């Protein structure tokens, strides 16, 4: 039995899910092919993903492909309650997700979603896989493989694999080119700016906007903040990424320097305490602090709480912390701001991420016997297929290698 906020929200959820689907042409093509072929017939899938309109379209595709599907949220604040209602009521997909649930409820929902007895797991951040491996090992017997959506999840899985504790093969969907080059970069770039502006209604132009981390997400965020007229400052720990940010035209500083002059700070590193106690002491009055990395560990919120003399909710997604006369504004409790204060990435980028998820599920069903208990990249043929369908949907034609060019590229003998 699903656990959702209100099943009567299903009609609103349906309209929004259909709206998203219009901008997901790759998934549409995969859905129509899989609905005919039923490659996931007899497969049970437990999915731990942000419960958004785009995720709904993925889960519906998996169901149409013959799978039995259950789902839970991969973040306590990212659930769209109307979408959860639609999945549960209109599609009979067992859904365990309520926006704003506490930590205990969040983990209970993960455990609930496992009751389906999964053959495949689909995770975003590796919480579901961790629960299976730590406390619910009985489910391992039936699991043939899984997929992982995000950078942080892939890092955790690689650590499991290196420590020889991973018990089934998992495909790192995040590592597909058609995922991270678009979702992490353009998706995060647009949706994080959207969320900060929705939450605060503050002007970005002319402000000092600090981006912590210049990885795929950070590059997108810096690009979009710059496009809105902000003075972008990047902080990094990797010298090459820092150099890249510098040559892309941004100011690069240490956190100590940057946070002192910041009007906005957003972390997107996947790392711990990037914005820490000693930083809060030196921040300007009125600074707006947020996080777009997967977990709410990038900002040391515990120390902010301890340092502050007063806390006040200002409006949805904004909490004011007073340190003496200074005010620091934290967005969305330091959780993924774009999924909490806005709606996550636009459908058009999730189209490619979730097309990879659907194709990788089929690939895993067909090939799991050949795979070891390890983390695998998305096969390049599937990655290319997603790019090709996307280009076709945009009406873009590209050139093909001639046989002469193909031979040249494969030859070591020809020189000048
Ligand atoms: N908000 C979203 O919708 C969304 C989407 C995709 C990924 N993510 C998450 O965002 C995070 C980053 O993902 P990515 O794909 O950009 O990863 P990435 O590995 O490409 O980039 C992370 C960057 O952060 C830097 N970094 C690490 N520690 C740092 C520190 N202390 N200070 C400054 N920089 C530091 C690294 O050097 C690296 O360049 C992950 O947690 C990922 O799961 C969020």
XYZ file of C-alpha atoms in Angstrom, residues 58-409:
352
model
C 10.311 7.048 -16.433
C 8.389 4.836 -14.009
C 5.383 4.705 -16.340
C 7.735 3.676 -19.170
C 9.181 0.865 -17.015
C 5.687 -0.299 -16.166
C 4.659 -0.241 -19.833
C 7.797 -2.296 -20.539
C 6.332 -5.048 -18.369
C 7.985 -4.333 -15.004
C 6.283 -4.158 -11.633
C 7.508 -0.940 -10.035
C 7.648 0.558 -6.547
C 9.153 3.910 -5.719
C 10.322 6.049 -2.832
C 11.932 9.476 -2.631
C 15.686 9.979 -2.792
C 15.431 13.187 -0.759
C 12.954 14.196 1.952
C 12.217 17.570 0.377
C 12.093 16.821 -3.341
C 8.805 14.916 -3.556
C 6.018 16.483 -5.590
C 2.962 15.209 -3.724
C 0.631 15.482 -6.706
C 2.985 13.325 -8.787
C 3.115 10.708 -6.022
C -0.705 10.685 -5.999
C -0.865 10.243 -9.783
C 1.607 7.332 -9.803
C -0.163 5.563 -7.004
C -3.792 6.177 -7.970
C -3.706 6.174 -11.763
C -0.918 3.649 -12.350
C -1.011 1.431 -9.260
C 2.705 2.060 -8.719
C 3.407 1.555 -5.022
C 4.691 4.965 -3.978
C 6.221 5.856 -0.642
C 6.973 9.566 -0.685
C 5.734 12.634 1.169
C 7.358 16.053 0.830
C 8.954 17.220 4.079
C 9.072 13.791 5.740
C 11.563 13.434 8.595
C 14.657 11.251 8.405
C 13.031 8.279 10.090
C 10.085 8.398 7.693
C 12.453 8.782 4.751
C 14.272 5.540 5.593
C 11.005 3.747 6.394
C 9.847 4.596 2.874
C 13.019 3.126 1.397
C 12.378 -0.093 3.310
C 8.703 -0.055 2.233
C 9.694 0.221 -1.413
C 11.829 -2.929 -1.061
C 8.808 -5.032 -0.138
C 8.194 -5.483 -3.856
C 11.158 -7.912 -3.783
C 13.241 -6.129 -6.428
C 15.179 -7.788 -9.223
C 16.555 -4.379 -10.171
C 17.294 -1.340 -8.016
C 17.279 2.172 -9.435
C 18.937 4.612 -7.078
C 19.808 8.302 -6.869
C 22.473 8.823 -4.198
C 22.929 5.166 -3.167
C 20.706 5.253 -0.063
C 18.533 2.348 -1.247
C 21.534 0.218 -2.183
C 23.116 0.983 1.193
C 19.959 -0.086 3.056
C 19.886 -3.361 1.094
C 23.570 -4.050 1.823
C 23.497 -3.011 5.491
C 20.222 -4.055 7.064
C 18.025 -5.756 4.438
C 20.339 -8.354 2.968
C 17.488 -10.809 2.494
C 16.566 -8.929 -0.688
C 19.989 -9.567 -2.243
C 19.014 -13.089 -3.316
C 16.649 -11.804 -6.026
C 18.549 -8.730 -7.192
C 20.319 -9.133 -10.530
C 21.576 -5.565 -10.882
C 20.921 -1.873 -10.547
C 21.463 1.609 -11.887
C 22.670 4.805 -10.200
C 21.697 8.314 -11.237
C 24.094 10.769 -9.605
C 27.776 11.588 -8.980
C 27.581 11.144 -5.211
C 25.909 7.745 -5.605
C 28.583 6.593 -8.038
C 31.323 7.650 -5.586
C 29.674 5.628 -2.808
C 29.241 2.597 -5.080
C 32.880 2.703 -6.176
C 33.876 2.730 -2.536
C 31.665 -0.343 -1.952
C 33.227 -2.067 -4.930
C 36.794 -1.198 -3.823
C 36.025 -2.629 -0.400
C 34.548 -5.797 -1.992
C 31.165 -5.333 -0.356
C 29.066 -4.608 -3.444
C 26.869 -7.655 -4.056
C 25.524 -7.022 -7.563
C 26.505 -5.087 -10.697
C 25.396 -1.479 -11.043
C 25.467 0.785 -14.080
C 26.566 4.361 -13.359
C 24.000 6.219 -15.457
C 25.590 9.482 -14.266
C 28.698 8.657 -16.263
C 26.896 8.550 -19.606
C 27.899 11.570 -21.693
C 24.241 12.183 -22.491
C 23.632 12.381 -18.738
C 26.262 14.444 -16.977
C 27.150 16.789 -19.864
C 23.545 17.965 -19.987
C 21.724 17.116 -16.745
C 24.527 18.104 -14.368
C 25.570 21.126 -16.413
C 22.543 22.699 -18.089
C 19.952 21.137 -15.791
C 21.635 22.182 -12.562
C 22.644 25.545 -14.008
C 19.102 26.528 -14.898
C 17.180 24.918 -12.059
C 19.460 26.148 -9.277
C 19.170 29.752 -10.455
C 15.421 29.244 -10.849
C 15.146 27.939 -7.265
C 17.254 30.684 -5.669
C 15.234 33.337 -7.483
C 11.879 31.712 -6.654
C 12.829 31.306 -2.998
C 14.247 34.793 -2.479
C 12.917 37.003 -5.292
C 16.264 38.832 -5.028
C 18.105 40.394 -7.949
C 21.150 38.374 -8.969
C 22.607 40.937 -11.339
C 25.588 42.828 -9.961
C 25.901 40.556 -6.914
C 28.851 38.439 -5.832
C 27.749 34.876 -6.467
C 30.096 32.194 -5.100
C 29.972 28.724 -6.653
C 31.770 26.073 -4.570
C 32.986 23.321 -6.875
C 33.675 23.639 -10.597
C 32.649 20.143 -11.649
C 29.869 19.445 -14.145
C 27.192 21.025 -11.973
C 29.359 23.932 -10.849
C 30.269 24.837 -14.442
C 26.592 25.024 -15.369
C 25.743 27.079 -12.318
C 28.608 29.528 -12.855
C 27.605 29.912 -16.506
C 23.970 30.698 -15.705
C 24.742 33.007 -12.761
C 27.126 34.858 -15.060
C 24.390 35.062 -17.695
C 22.167 36.795 -15.157
C 24.819 39.437 -14.568
C 26.310 38.161 -11.316
C 30.000 38.547 -10.485
C 30.816 34.877 -10.261
C 33.536 33.631 -7.917
C 34.565 29.982 -7.894
C 36.137 28.015 -5.043
C 37.838 24.670 -5.741
C 40.255 22.166 -4.264
C 41.348 20.713 -7.625
C 44.052 22.852 -9.307
C 43.007 21.884 -12.847
C 39.343 22.696 -12.270
C 40.371 25.963 -10.607
C 42.473 26.824 -13.639
C 39.599 25.945 -15.943
C 37.310 28.300 -13.995
C 39.934 31.045 -14.187
C 40.335 30.627 -17.951
C 36.559 30.538 -18.375
C 36.734 34.085 -17.050
C 35.668 33.689 -13.433
C 37.399 34.906 -10.298
C 38.850 32.017 -8.300
C 39.518 32.374 -4.579
C 39.800 30.366 -1.408
C 36.582 29.880 0.540
C 37.938 32.165 3.263
C 38.300 35.070 0.834
C 35.224 34.405 -1.282
C 32.672 33.916 1.488
C 33.642 37.254 3.094
C 32.423 39.188 0.053
C 29.610 36.891 -1.090
C 25.995 37.952 -1.537
C 25.023 34.424 -2.630
C 26.881 31.166 -1.946
C 25.918 27.825 -3.442
C 27.863 24.615 -2.847
C 27.815 21.826 -5.417
C 30.787 19.637 -4.576
C 29.488 16.351 -3.151
C 31.826 17.021 -0.205
C 31.485 17.622 3.519
C 31.492 20.953 5.425
C 32.601 22.991 2.426
C 30.897 25.958 4.070
C 32.064 25.639 7.655
C 31.997 27.241 11.080
C 34.954 29.571 10.540
C 33.373 30.771 7.286
C 30.073 31.798 8.920
C 31.986 34.059 11.312
C 33.323 36.153 8.443
C 30.307 36.287 6.138
C 28.527 39.539 5.290
C 25.215 40.458 6.831
C 22.364 39.232 4.601
C 24.269 36.565 2.697
C 22.087 33.874 1.088
C 23.532 30.376 1.450
C 22.346 27.263 -0.370
C 23.450 23.826 -1.528
C 22.859 21.945 -4.767
C 25.065 18.927 -4.008
C 23.308 15.642 -3.356
C 23.373 15.514 0.451
C 22.805 18.242 3.014
C 26.330 17.850 4.376
C 28.063 20.551 2.348
C 27.021 23.318 4.733
C 27.892 22.772 8.402
C 24.356 23.493 9.578
C 24.941 22.122 13.075
C 27.602 24.707 13.751
C 25.446 27.454 12.209
C 22.671 26.450 14.607
C 25.051 26.478 17.580
C 26.531 29.865 16.657
C 23.218 31.596 16.121
C 21.321 33.315 18.884
C 17.993 33.282 17.061
C 16.353 31.377 14.187
C 13.311 32.428 12.259
C 11.458 31.104 9.210
C 11.146 34.062 6.847
C 9.165 32.446 4.032
C 9.036 29.052 2.358
C 12.563 27.746 1.934
C 14.256 30.627 3.808
C 15.473 30.362 7.391
C 17.112 33.373 9.041
C 20.006 32.707 11.434
C 21.113 35.583 13.662
C 24.731 35.720 14.786
C 24.800 38.865 16.910
C 23.489 41.598 14.614
C 24.407 39.670 11.476
C 21.811 37.633 9.580
C 22.605 34.595 7.429
C 19.832 33.192 5.246
C 19.843 29.437 4.618
C 17.719 28.073 1.786
C 15.851 24.736 1.949
C 17.639 23.533 5.111
C 20.773 23.062 3.033
C 19.142 20.338 0.916
C 19.247 20.245 -2.896
C 17.871 23.721 -3.447
C 16.727 23.168 -7.023
C 14.558 20.218 -6.079
C 13.241 21.726 -2.928
C 12.585 25.368 -3.831
C 11.879 24.692 -7.534
C 10.971 21.597 -9.547
C 14.365 20.135 -10.383
C 15.767 20.017 -13.881
C 13.724 20.862 -16.951
C 12.100 17.846 -18.624
C 14.221 18.190 -21.727
C 17.440 17.240 -19.892
C 15.833 14.612 -17.677
C 14.621 13.115 -20.960
C 18.179 12.012 -21.703
C 19.046 10.959 -18.146
C 15.952 8.812 -17.872
C 16.254 7.429 -21.403
C 19.622 6.096 -20.199
C 17.943 4.659 -17.089
C 15.325 2.816 -19.163
C 17.862 1.493 -21.688
C 20.246 0.418 -18.920
C 17.481 -1.511 -17.153
C 16.911 -3.544 -20.304
C 20.669 -3.943 -20.784
C 21.047 -5.213 -17.212
C 18.245 -7.750 -17.637
C 19.884 -9.082 -20.807
C 23.511 -8.999 -19.648
C 23.662 -9.361 -15.863
C 25.039 -12.894 -16.037
C 28.137 -11.584 -17.833
C 28.761 -8.827 -15.271
C 30.641 -8.896 -11.954
C 29.696 -7.197 -8.701
C 31.134 -3.913 -9.865
C 30.256 -0.435 -11.146
C 29.916 -0.211 -14.946
C 29.709 2.706 -17.351
C 26.746 2.998 -19.678
C 27.612 1.135 -22.912
C 28.637 3.714 -25.513
C 26.094 2.363 -28.046
C 23.259 3.227 -25.649
C 24.751 6.646 -24.900
C 25.044 7.369 -28.638
C 21.524 6.122 -29.263
C 20.172 8.658 -26.750
C 22.117 11.479 -28.436
C 20.915 10.410 -31.876
C 17.235 10.296 -30.909
C 17.556 13.662 -29.159
C 19.150 15.264 -32.222
C 16.461 13.756 -34.459
C 13.763 15.219 -32.210
C 15.410 18.631 -32.642
C 15.519 18.244 -36.407
C 19.316 18.311 -36.404
C 21.236 16.280 -38.966
C 24.930 15.578 -38.619
C 27.550 14.158 -40.975
C 28.576 10.520 -41.200
C 32.156 9.279 -41.369
C 33.114 8.337 -44.918
C 34.782 4.928 -45.248
C 38.002 6.771 -46.101
C 37.793 8.846 -42.893
C 36.949 5.763 -40.862
C 39.998 3.935 -42.225
C 42.194 6.999 -41.539
C 41.052 7.259 -37.930
